[in-house]
Coordinates of C-alpha atoms and ligand atoms in Angstrom, one line a residue:
X1 CA -9.3 -22.6 15.3
X2 CA -10.8 -22.6 11.8
X3 CA -13.3 -20.3 10.1
X4 CA -17.0 -20.5 11.1
X5 CA -18.3 -18.6 8.1
X6 CA -22.1 -18.6 8.0
X7 CA -23.6 -20.5 5.1
X8 CA -25.4 -18.2 2.8
X9 CA -28.3 -19.5 0.7
X10 CA -27.1 -18.1 -2.6
X11 CA -23.3 -17.5 -2.7
X12 CA -21.6 -15.1 -5.0
X13 CA -18.8 -16.4 -7.2
X14 CA -16.1 -15.6 -4.7
X15 CA -17.9 -17.0 -1.6
X16 CA -18.6 -20.1 -3.7
X17 CA -14.9 -20.6 -4.6
X18 CA -13.8 -20.1 -1.0
X19 CA -16.5 -22.5 0.3
X20 CA -15.4 -25.2 -2.2
X21 CA -11.7 -25.0 -1.2
X22 CA -9.9 -22.6 1.1
X23 CA -7.4 -20.4 -0.7
X24 CA -4.6 -21.5 1.6
X25 CA -5.1 -25.1 0.4
X26 CA -3.0 -24.3 -2.7
X27 CA 0.1 -23.9 -0.5
X28 CA 0.6 -27.7 -0.6
X29 CA -0.1 -27.8 -4.4
X30 CA 2.5 -25.4 -5.7
X31 CA 4.9 -28.1 -6.9
X32 CA 2.1 -29.8 -8.8
X33 CA 1.1 -26.4 -10.4
X34 CA 4.7 -25.8 -11.3
X35 CA 4.9 -29.1 -13.1
X36 CA 1.5 -28.7 -14.8
X37 CA 2.2 -25.1 -16.0
X38 CA -0.1 -22.1 -16.0
X39 CA -2.0 -23.1 -19.1
X40 CA -3.0 -26.6 -17.9
X41 CA -3.7 -26.0 -14.2
X42 CA -7.2 -25.4 -12.8
X43 CA -8.3 -21.9 -13.7
X44 CA -9.9 -21.0 -10.4
X45 CA -6.7 -22.0 -8.6
X46 CA -4.7 -20.0 -11.0
X47 CA -6.7 -16.8 -11.3
X48 CA -7.9 -16.6 -7.7
X49 CA -6.6 -19.1 -5.0
X50 CA -3.0 -18.5 -5.9
X51 CA -3.5 -14.9 -4.6
X52 CA -3.7 -16.4 -1.1
X53 CA 0.0 -17.2 -1.6
X54 CA 0.6 -13.7 -3.0
X55 CA 0.9 -15.0 -6.5
X56 CA -1.2 -13.1 -9.0
X57 CA -2.1 -14.3 -12.5
X58 CA -1.8 -11.3 -14.8
X59 CA -4.2 -11.6 -17.8
X60 CA -2.2 -8.7 -19.4
X61 CA 1.0 -10.7 -19.3
X62 CA -0.2 -14.3 -19.3
X63 CA 2.4 -16.7 -17.9
X64 CA 4.3 -13.9 -16.2
X65 CA 2.9 -13.7 -12.6
X66 CA 3.1 -10.9 -10.0
X67 CA 4.3 -11.8 -6.5
X68 CA 3.1 -9.5 -3.7
X69 CA 5.1 -9.7 -0.5
X70 CA 4.4 -8.7 3.0
X71 CA 6.8 -6.2 4.6
X72 CA 5.4 -5.2 7.9
X73 CA 6.2 -1.4 8.5
X74 CA 7.8 -1.4 5.1
X75 CA 11.1 -2.8 6.5
X76 CA 13.4 -4.9 4.4
X77 CA 17.0 -6.0 4.9
X78 CA 19.8 -5.7 2.3
X79 CA 20.0 -9.5 2.2
X80 CA 16.2 -9.7 1.5
X81 CA 16.4 -7.0 -1.2
X82 CA 19.3 -8.7 -2.9
X83 CA 17.4 -12.0 -3.0
X84 CA 14.4 -10.2 -4.5
X85 CA 16.7 -8.5 -7.0
X86 CA 18.1 -12.0 -8.0
X87 CA 14.5 -13.1 -8.6
X88 CA 13.5 -10.3 -10.9
X89 CA 16.9 -10.2 -12.7
X90 CA 16.2 -13.8 -13.8
X91 CA 13.4 -12.5 -16.0
X92 CA 15.4 -9.9 -17.9
X93 CA 13.3 -7.2 -19.4
X94 CA 10.1 -8.8 -18.0
X95 CA 11.3 -8.5 -14.4
X96 CA 11.0 -5.5 -12.2
X97 CA 9.6 -4.6 -8.8
X98 CA 7.2 -1.9 -7.6
X99 CA 7.0 -0.2 -4.3
X100 CA 3.3 -0.1 -3.4
X101 CA 1.1 2.4 -1.7
X102 CA 1.1 0.0 1.3
X103 CA 4.9 0.2 1.9
X104 CA 5.3 -3.1 0.2
X105 CA 7.0 -4.7 -2.9
X106 CA 5.5 -6.5 -5.8
X107 CA 7.7 -8.5 -8.2
X108 CA 6.9 -9.0 -11.8
X109 CA 7.7 -11.5 -14.5
X110 CA 7.5 -14.5 -12.2
X111 CA 7.1 -17.9 -13.9
X112 CA 5.0 -20.5 -12.2
X113 CA 7.6 -23.2 -12.6
X114 CA 10.0 -21.1 -10.4
X115 CA 7.5 -20.4 -7.6
X116 CA 8.3 -23.3 -5.3
X117 CA 12.1 -22.5 -5.4
X118 CA 11.4 -18.8 -4.9
X119 CA 9.3 -19.6 -1.8
X120 CA 12.0 -21.8 -0.4
X121 CA 14.4 -18.9 -0.8
X122 CA 12.0 -16.3 0.7
X123 CA 11.6 -18.5 3.8
X124 CA 15.4 -18.8 4.2
X125 CA 15.7 -15.0 4.5
X126 CA 12.5 -14.6 6.6
X127 CA 10.2 -13.2 4.0
X128 CA 6.6 -14.3 3.2
X129 CA 4.0 -13.4 0.6
X130 CA 1.2 -15.4 2.3
X131 CA -2.3 -14.0 2.5
X132 CA -1.3 -10.8 0.7
X133 CA -4.2 -10.9 -1.8
X134 CA -7.9 -11.6 -2.0
X135 CA -10.0 -11.8 1.2
X136 CA -7.1 -11.4 3.6
X137 CA -5.4 -8.7 5.6
X138 CA -3.1 -6.6 3.5
X139 CA 0.4 -5.5 4.4
X140 CA 0.2 -3.7 7.8
X141 CA 1.5 -0.2 7.6
X142 CA 3.4 1.9 10.2
X143 CA 5.6 4.9 10.4
X144 CA 8.5 4.3 7.9
X145 CA 10.8 5.9 10.5
X146 CA 9.6 3.9 13.5
X147 CA 12.3 3.5 16.0
X148 CA 14.5 6.2 14.5
X149 CA 12.2 9.2 14.4
X150 CA 13.5 11.9 16.8
X151 CA 9.9 12.9 17.5
X152 CA 8.1 9.6 17.6
X153 CA 5.7 8.8 20.4
X154 CA 5.7 5.0 20.1
X155 CA 7.9 2.6 18.2
X156 CA 5.3 0.4 16.5
X157 CA 7.5 -2.1 14.7
X158 CA 7.1 -4.9 17.2
X159 CA 3.4 -4.5 17.4
X160 CA 3.0 -4.5 13.6
X161 CA 5.1 -7.7 13.4
X162 CA 3.0 -9.3 16.1
X163 CA -0.2 -8.5 14.2
X164 CA 1.2 -10.0 11.0
X165 CA 2.4 -13.1 12.9
X166 CA -1.1 -13.5 14.3
X167 CA -2.8 -13.1 11.0
X168 CA -0.4 -15.3 9.0
X169 CA 0.6 -17.8 11.8
X170 CA 4.2 -16.5 11.5
X171 CA 4.1 -16.8 7.8
X172 CA 2.9 -20.4 7.7
X173 CA -0.7 -19.4 6.8
X174 CA -3.6 -19.0 9.1
X175 CA -7.0 -20.5 8.2
X176 CA -8.6 -18.5 11.0
X177 CA -8.2 -15.3 9.0
X178 CA -8.1 -16.6 5.4
X179 CA -11.8 -16.3 4.6
X180 CA -12.8 -12.8 5.5
X181 CA -15.8 -11.3 3.6
X182 CA -13.4 -9.0 1.7
X183 CA -9.9 -7.5 1.8
X184 CA -8.9 -5.7 5.0
X185 CA -6.4 -3.0 5.8
X186 CA -4.7 -2.3 9.2
X187 CA -2.4 0.6 10.1
X188 CA -0.7 1.4 13.4
X189 CA 0.8 4.9 13.8
X190 CA 3.2 5.9 16.6
X191 CA 4.2 9.1 14.9
X192 CA 2.9 12.7 15.0
X193 CA 2.2 13.1 11.3
X194 CA -0.2 10.2 10.4
X195 CA 2.3 8.9 7.9
X196 CA 0.2 5.8 7.4
X197 CA -2.9 7.5 6.1
X198 CA -4.9 6.1 9.1
X199 CA -8.1 7.5 7.7
X200 CA -8.2 5.0 4.8
X201 CA -7.8 1.8 6.8
X202 CA -10.4 -0.7 8.0
X203 CA -8.6 -0.5 11.4
X204 CA -6.3 2.3 12.4
X205 CA -4.5 2.9 15.6
X206 CA -3.4 6.5 16.3
X207 CA -1.4 7.6 19.3
X208 CA -3.3 9.1 22.2
X209 CA -2.8 9.6 25.9
X210 CA -5.3 8.4 28.5
X211 CA -4.6 9.2 32.1
X212 CA -1.0 10.0 31.1
X213 CA -0.5 6.5 29.6
X214 CA 0.4 6.5 25.9
X215 CA -1.8 4.1 23.9
X216 CA -4.0 4.4 20.8
X217 CA -7.4 5.7 19.8
X218 CA -9.0 3.3 17.3
X219 CA -10.6 4.2 14.0
X220 CA -12.6 1.7 11.9
X221 CA -14.2 1.3 8.5
X222 CA -12.0 3.5 6.2
X223 CA -11.9 2.2 2.7
X224 CA -11.9 3.0 -1.0
X225 CA -13.8 1.0 -3.6
X226 CA -15.3 1.6 -7.0
X227 CA -18.7 1.9 -5.4
X228 CA -17.9 4.0 -2.4
X229 CA -15.1 5.7 -0.5
X230 CA -15.3 6.5 3.2
X231 CA -12.9 7.8 5.8
X232 CA -12.5 5.7 9.0
X233 CA -14.7 6.7 12.0
X234 CA -13.9 6.5 15.7
X235 CA -14.8 3.2 17.4
X236 CA -14.7 5.2 20.7
X237 CA -12.0 2.9 22.1
X238 CA -8.6 3.6 23.5
X239 CA -6.3 0.7 24.0
X240 CA -2.9 0.4 25.7
X241 CA -0.2 -1.0 23.4
X242 CA -0.5 -4.4 25.1
X243 CA -4.1 -4.7 23.8
X244 CA -3.5 -3.8 20.2
X245 CA -3.0 -7.4 18.9
X246 CA -6.0 -8.7 20.8
X247 CA -8.2 -5.9 19.5
X248 CA -7.2 -6.6 15.9
X249 CA -8.0 -10.3 16.5
X250 CA -11.4 -9.5 18.0
X251 CA -12.4 -7.0 15.2
X252 CA -11.3 -9.5 12.6
X253 CA -13.2 -12.4 14.1
X254 CA -16.4 -10.2 14.4
X255 CA -16.0 -9.1 10.8
X256 CA -15.3 -12.7 9.6
X257 CA -18.4 -14.1 11.3
X258 CA -20.8 -11.2 10.8
X259 CA -19.5 -9.2 7.9
X260 CA -21.8 -9.0 4.8
X261 CA -21.0 -11.6 2.2
X262 CA -23.9 -11.5 -0.3
X263 CA -22.7 -8.7 -2.5
X264 CA -18.9 -8.1 -2.8
X265 CA -19.5 -4.5 -3.6
X266 CA -21.0 -4.1 -0.1
X267 CA -18.7 -6.3 2.0
X268 CA -16.0 -4.1 3.5
X269 CA -16.2 -3.4 7.3
X270 CA -18.0 -0.1 6.8
X271 CA -21.0 -1.8 5.3
X272 CA -21.4 -3.8 8.5
X273 CA -21.0 -0.7 10.6
X274 CA -23.8 0.9 8.4
X275 CA -26.0 -2.0 9.2
X276 CA -25.2 -2.4 12.9
X277 CA -24.1 1.1 14.0
X278 CA -20.7 1.6 15.5
X279 CA -21.9 1.0 19.1
X280 CA -23.1 -2.5 18.3
X281 CA -19.7 -3.3 16.6
X282 CA -18.0 -2.0 19.8
X283 CA -20.2 -4.2 22.0
X284 CA -19.5 -7.3 19.8
X285 CA -15.8 -6.6 19.9
X286 CA -15.9 -6.3 23.7
X287 CA -17.8 -9.6 23.9
X288 CA -15.3 -11.2 21.6
X289 CA -12.4 -10.0 23.8
X290 CA -14.3 -10.9 27.0
X291 CA -13.7 -7.5 28.6
X292 CA -14.9 -4.0 28.6
X293 CA -12.9 -1.5 26.5
X294 CA -12.1 2.1 27.6
X295 CA -13.6 5.0 25.8
X296 CA -11.4 6.9 23.3
X297 CA -9.1 9.6 24.7
X298 CA -10.6 13.0 24.1
X299 CA -7.7 14.1 21.8
X300 CA -5.1 12.3 19.8
X301 CA -1.5 13.1 19.2
X302 CA -1.5 13.5 15.4
X303 CA -0.4 17.2 15.5
X304 CA 1.6 17.6 12.3
X305 CA 1.2 17.8 8.6
X306 CA 2.4 14.6 6.9
X307 CA 6.1 14.4 6.1
X308 CA 7.4 12.7 3.0
X309 CA 10.8 11.7 4.6
X310 CA 12.7 12.7 1.4
X311 CA 16.1 14.2 2.2
X312 CA 18.5 13.9 5.1
X313 CA 17.2 13.9 8.7
X314 CA 18.8 13.4 12.1
X315 CA 17.6 10.3 13.9
X316 CA 16.8 10.0 17.6
X317 CA 20.1 8.1 17.9
X318 CA 22.8 10.8 18.2
X319 CA 25.2 10.9 15.2
X320 CA 22.9 8.9 12.9
X321 CA 20.7 10.0 10.0
X322 CA 18.1 8.6 7.7
X323 CA 18.2 9.5 4.1
X324 CA 15.0 9.4 2.1
X325 CA 15.4 8.7 -1.7
X326 CA 12.7 9.6 -4.2
X327 CA 12.0 6.6 -6.5
X328 CA 10.0 7.8 -9.5
X329 CA 6.6 6.1 -9.2
X330 CA 8.1 3.4 -7.1
X331 CA 9.5 1.4 -10.0
X332 CA 12.7 -0.6 -9.3
X333 CA 14.8 -2.6 -11.7
X334 CA 17.0 -5.5 -10.5
X335 CA 20.1 -3.3 -10.8
X336 CA 18.5 -0.7 -8.5
X337 CA 17.6 -3.3 -5.9
X338 CA 21.2 -4.5 -5.8
X339 CA 22.4 -1.0 -5.6
X340 CA 20.1 -0.1 -2.8
X341 CA 21.2 -3.3 -0.9
X342 CA 24.8 -2.3 -1.3
X343 CA 24.2 1.3 -0.3
X344 CA 22.3 0.1 2.9
X345 CA 25.3 -2.1 3.7
X346 CA 28.1 0.3 3.0
X347 CA 26.6 3.5 4.5
X348 CA 23.9 2.3 6.9
X349 CA 23.1 -0.8 8.9
X350 CA 21.9 -3.0 6.1
X351 CA 18.3 -2.0 6.5
X352 CA 16.0 -0.3 4.0
X353 CA 12.5 1.2 4.6
X354 CA 9.7 1.8 2.2
X355 CA 7.0 4.5 2.3
X356 CA 3.4 4.7 1.3
X357 CA 4.5 7.3 -1.2
X358 CA 6.4 4.5 -3.0
X359 CA 9.9 5.8 -1.9
X360 CA 12.9 4.4 0.0
X361 CA 14.6 5.4 3.2
X362 CA 18.2 4.3 4.1
X363 CA 18.4 4.5 7.9
X364 CA 21.3 4.5 10.4
X365 CA 23.8 6.5 8.3
X366 CA 26.6 7.9 10.6
X367 CA 27.7 11.5 10.1
X368 CA 30.9 10.5 8.5
X369 CA 29.2 8.4 5.8
X370 CA 26.6 11.0 4.7
X371 CA 28.7 12.9 2.2
X372 CA 29.9 9.8 0.3
X373 CA 26.4 8.4 0.3
X374 CA 25.1 11.6 -1.3
X375 CA 27.7 11.2 -4.0
X376 CA 26.5 7.7 -5.1
X377 CA 25.5 7.6 -8.8
X378 CA 22.1 6.0 -8.0
X379 CA 21.1 9.2 -6.2
X380 CA 21.1 11.0 -9.6
X381 CA 18.0 9.0 -10.4
X382 CA 16.7 8.4 -6.8
X383 CA 17.3 11.9 -5.6
X384 CA 17.2 13.3 -2.1
X385 CA 16.2 16.7 -3.7
X386 CA 13.7 15.9 -6.4
X387 CA 11.8 18.7 -8.1
X388 CA 8.6 19.8 -6.3
X389 CA 6.1 18.1 -8.6
X390 CA 8.0 14.9 -9.1
X391 CA 8.7 14.7 -5.4
X392 CA 5.1 13.8 -4.4
X393 CA 4.0 11.9 -7.5
X394 CA 2.3 8.5 -6.7
X395 CA 0.9 6.1 -9.2
X396 CA -0.8 2.7 -9.2
X397 CA 0.1 -0.1 -11.6
X398 CA -2.2 0.9 -14.5
X399 CA -2.7 -0.9 -17.7
X400 CA 0.9 -2.1 -18.2
X401 CA 0.1 -5.0 -15.8
X402 CA -3.4 -4.5 -14.3
X403 CA -6.4 -5.8 -16.2
X404 CA -8.8 -3.6 -14.2
X405 CA -7.0 -0.5 -15.5
X406 CA -8.9 1.9 -17.8
X407 CA -5.7 3.8 -18.6
X408 CA -1.9 3.6 -18.6
X409 CA -0.7 5.4 -15.4
X410 CA 3.0 5.1 -14.3
X411 CA 4.7 5.9 -17.6
X412 CA 2.1 8.6 -18.4
X413 CA 2.5 10.1 -14.9
X414 CA 6.2 10.4 -15.3
X415 CA 6.1 11.9 -18.8
X416 CA 3.4 14.4 -17.8
X417 CA 5.3 15.6 -14.7
X418 CA 8.5 16.1 -16.7
X419 CA 6.5 18.2 -19.2
X420 CA 4.9 20.3 -16.5
X421 CA 8.2 20.8 -14.7
X422 CA 9.7 22.0 -18.0
X423 CA 6.9 24.6 -18.3
X424 CA 6.4 25.7 -14.7
X425 CA 8.3 27.0 -11.7
X426 CA 6.6 25.3 -8.8
X427 CA 7.7 26.5 -5.4
X428 CA 5.4 24.1 -3.5
X429 CA 5.3 20.4 -3.2
X430 CA 2.0 19.2 -4.8
X431 CA 0.8 15.7 -4.1
X432 CA -0.4 14.3 -7.5
X433 CA -1.7 10.8 -7.4
X434 CA -2.7 8.7 -10.4
X435 CA -4.9 5.7 -10.2
X436 CA -5.9 3.6 -13.2
X437 CA -9.6 2.9 -12.3
X438 CA -12.1 3.6 -9.5
X439 CA -10.6 0.9 -7.2
X440 CA -8.3 3.8 -6.1
X441 CA -5.1 1.8 -5.3
X442 CA -3.2 5.0 -6.1
X443 CA -5.3 6.9 -3.5
X444 CA -6.4 9.9 -5.5
X445 CA -8.7 11.0 -2.7
X446 CA -5.8 11.7 -0.4
X447 CA -4.0 13.8 -3.0
X448 CA -3.8 17.6 -3.7
X449 CA -4.7 16.6 -7.2
X450 CA -6.0 13.0 -7.8
X451 CA -6.3 11.6 -11.3
X452 CA -8.6 8.6 -11.7
X453 CA -8.6 6.7 -15.0
X454 CA -11.8 6.5 -17.0
X455 CA -12.9 6.2 -20.6
X456 CA -14.1 9.3 -22.4
X457 CA -15.4 10.1 -25.9
X458 CA -13.3 12.4 -28.0
X459 CA -13.8 13.1 -31.7
X460 CA -16.2 10.2 -31.9
X461 CA -13.7 7.8 -30.4
X462 CA -13.4 6.2 -27.0
X463 CA -10.1 7.3 -25.5
X464 CA -8.3 7.3 -22.1
X465 CA -9.2 10.0 -19.7
X466 CA -9.3 11.0 -16.1
X467 CA -11.7 12.3 -13.4
X468 CA -9.9 14.9 -11.4
X469 CA -10.1 14.9 -7.5
X470 CA -9.0 17.8 -5.3
X471 CA -8.8 18.7 -1.7
X472 CA -7.4 15.6 -0.1
X473 CA -5.8 16.6 3.2
X474 CA -3.2 14.3 4.9
X475 CA -1.6 14.3 8.3
X476 CA -3.5 16.1 11.1
X477 CA -7.3 16.5 10.4
X478 CA -7.0 14.3 7.3
X479 CA -9.9 14.5 4.9
X480 CA -10.7 12.9 1.6
X481 CA -10.8 14.9 -1.6
X482 CA -13.7 15.0 -4.0
X483 CA -14.2 14.7 -7.7
X484 CA -14.2 18.2 -9.2
X485 CA -14.0 17.5 -12.9
X486 CA -15.1 14.5 -14.8
X487 CA -13.9 12.9 -18.1
X488 CA -10.9 14.9 -19.2
X489 CA -9.2 13.1 -22.1
X490 CA -5.5 12.4 -21.2
X491 CA -4.5 14.1 -24.5
X492 CA -6.1 17.3 -23.2
X493 CA -4.9 17.0 -19.6
X494 CA -1.6 18.9 -19.5
X495 CA -3.1 22.4 -19.9
X496 CA -5.8 21.5 -17.4
X497 CA -3.1 20.5 -14.8
X498 CA -1.0 23.5 -15.7
X499 CA -3.9 25.8 -14.9
X500 CA -4.7 24.0 -11.6
X501 CA -1.1 24.3 -10.5
X502 CA -1.0 28.0 -11.4
X503 CA -4.4 28.8 -9.8
X504 CA -4.2 26.7 -6.6
X505 CA -0.6 25.8 -5.9
X506 CA 1.5 28.9 -6.6
X507 CA 3.2 27.6 -9.8
X508 CA 4.2 30.1 -12.5
X509 CA 5.0 29.8 -16.1
X510 CA 8.8 29.7 -16.7
X511 CA 10.1 32.7 -18.4
X512 CA 11.3 30.9 -21.5
X513 CA 7.7 29.5 -21.9
X514 CA 6.1 33.0 -21.5
X515 CA 8.5 34.7 -23.9
X516 CA 8.7 31.7 -26.2
X517 CA 12.5 31.7 -26.1
Ligands
SRM601 FE1 -5.3 -2.3 -4.9 C1 -7.2 -4.7 -6.5 C2 -2.7 -3.0 -6.9 C3 -3.3 -0.6 -2.8 C4 -8.1 -0.9 -3.5 N1 -5.0 -3.7 -6.4 C5 -5.9 -4.6 -6.9 C6 -5.3 -5.6 -7.8 C7 -4.9 -6.8 -7.0 C8 -6.2 -6.0 -9.0 C9 -5.7 -7.0 -9.9 O1 -5.8 -8.2 -9.5 O2 -5.1 -6.7 -10.9 C10 -4.1 -4.7 -8.3 C11 -2.9 -5.4 -8.8 C12 -2.3 -4.8 -10.0 C13 -0.8 -5.1 -10.2 O3 -0.5 -6.0 -11.0 O4 0.0 -4.5 -9.6 C14 -3.9 -3.8 -7.1 N2 -3.4 -2.0 -4.8 C15 -2.5 -2.3 -5.8 C16 -1.1 -1.6 -5.5 C17 0.0 -2.5 -6.1 C18 -1.1 -0.2 -6.1 C19 0.3 0.4 -6.2 O5 0.7 0.5 -7.3 O6 0.9 0.7 -5.2 C20 -1.2 -1.5 -4.0 C21 -0.8 -2.8 -3.3 C22 -0.8 -2.6 -1.8 C23 -0.2 -3.8 -1.1 O7 1.1 -3.8 -1.0 O8 -0.9 -4.7 -0.6 C24 -2.7 -1.4 -3.8 N3 -5.6 -1.1 -3.4 C25 -4.6 -0.4 -2.7 C26 -5.2 0.7 -1.9 C27 -4.5 1.7 -1.1 C28 -4.3 1.4 0.3 O9 -4.4 0.2 0.8 O10 -4.0 2.3 1.0 C29 -6.6 0.6 -2.1 C30 -7.7 1.5 -1.5 C31 -7.8 1.3 -0.1 C32 -8.7 0.2 0.3 O11 -8.5 -1.0 -0.1 O12 -9.7 0.4 1.0 C33 -6.8 -0.5 -3.0 N4 -7.3 -2.7 -5.0 C34 -8.3 -2.0 -4.4 C35 -9.6 -2.5 -4.7 C36 -10.9 -2.0 -4.3 C37 -11.3 -2.7 -3.0 C38 -12.8 -2.7 -2.7 O13 -13.2 -2.8 -1.6 O14 -13.6 -2.7 -3.7 C39 -9.3 -3.6 -5.6 C40 -10.4 -4.5 -6.3 C41 -10.9 -5.6 -5.4 O15 -10.4 -5.8 -4.3 O16 -11.9 -6.1 -5.8 C42 -7.9 -3.7 -5.7
SF4_602 FE1 -5.3 -1.7 -11.1 FE2 -7.3 0.0 -10.8 FE3 -5.8 -0.7 -8.7 FE4 -4.7 0.8 -10.6 S1 -6.5 1.4 -9.3 S2 -3.8 -1.0 -9.7 S3 -5.7 0.1 -12.4 S4 -7.1 -2.1 -9.8

């Protein structure tokens, strides 16, 4: 089945480039691009269509591409991690990897001439990066402790894998879903704490009982963009687990064929819901599925605050534990990747999990292996007991690699948190999220304190600054935060954050700061 995208009379730049040649077409041209080199190849293929393969041209570091993988549920094996470590190690100081806010990995420093060989290796270890950028479905998120959580309601791993296999044709590429009106996010939660941020996905499944059968209530239309941010709303549908894949397929087909395409700023699913109303979307989805859907269950099973999974926790399997490590702003070097792979092999079952907070979990650690694991030198940097402010720090890529960025984020976030921790005693975890521009990849609207990059005027000059968001609530009754202060120059930010932490989050000035000693 191929796309039946309606022909618009005047197409925007992106609809035009997709109509001229499907993004997936570049899959068969990679060898040719590798021989031509990034400077000589067609610019539209380089800057846009390569993203259908997960290969992102970076204008900030021309010639050094970013590779975005797909890791359903954020699960990766030690073998896969080692291979990715090999890839980034090859690029020396240019190479590293970032854990993303969708439980995924992005590799940096990639040379185009190496892409065909890298793809052959990815395939050998069962990894794919296909359809991870542009107008495709992004990495599908799920509980990072699915299958091992002592309190989980439903192990979502297999469902999430099935949805990815549908969308990508088991990693081969699927033209049925490669020309959506815009990007698309799906999350499936089987846990009690909404660890997927269901509310900010275009489709989210959250656990709910109907007539004593465990299935999912369905939310739709959540998204962030520079123009508008909305939490997902109920579709008024409950599905049994067996219908999850078919429902995803039906919603995607309805969105593909009816989603708005004229203006890219108004193309996400919520804009179609605005135009149609949620009832019409529901009817169209039923027609697509060829069957009536049940109404949503009156209540869902998200009952807890969101956990961050950092530390040591007993698994549902007796005698086994998962160990959550804090990875500062999600940045990994090749050596860290090798070390994580070794640790997973030596102490666990060779599996590693990633979280939407850009951290790592090592599952399946037996009682007897816990102590030696906690003594590993890597845990001095990737701690199981980080300080309260560092613990919940999240940051998007920022200007180091992203050309949309209005400010530097990751390095600044780390430096700022260290300075604040030196000045403050902070008894509570405070979720501070940095994002380099209004696209909100760092999700400032879900944070206790969200910092969104902007440009501001200071002393007659344009400098880097932030808009401050507060009030994001996660877990049960999740709600988006709002902008409370606009345009704070980054050079003036520390005292502003210090005051917010003292006034709202129970932090106190350390004695040595108050006495000046
Ligand atoms: Fe994002 C575009 C990075 C999660 C909203 N995002 C980009 C690009 C591809 C822009 C570019 O080409 O430079 C960034 C790549 C920079 C780089 O070199 O790393 C980028 N987004 C990221 C990541 C890596 C942030 C991070 O540091 O973790 C996340 C990758 C997730 C993944 O594994 O696939 C990432 N982006 C998000 C999220 C959060 C989420 O999904 O929970 C959002 C908000 C939620 C949403 O999409 O509704 C998000 N990214 C955007 C947008 C705004 C979309 C819109 O509808 O307008 C853009 C711009 C666009 O698509 O036009 C964007
Ligand atoms: Fe880039 Fe902006 Fe997304 Fe940060 S929020 S990664 S700066 S697009």
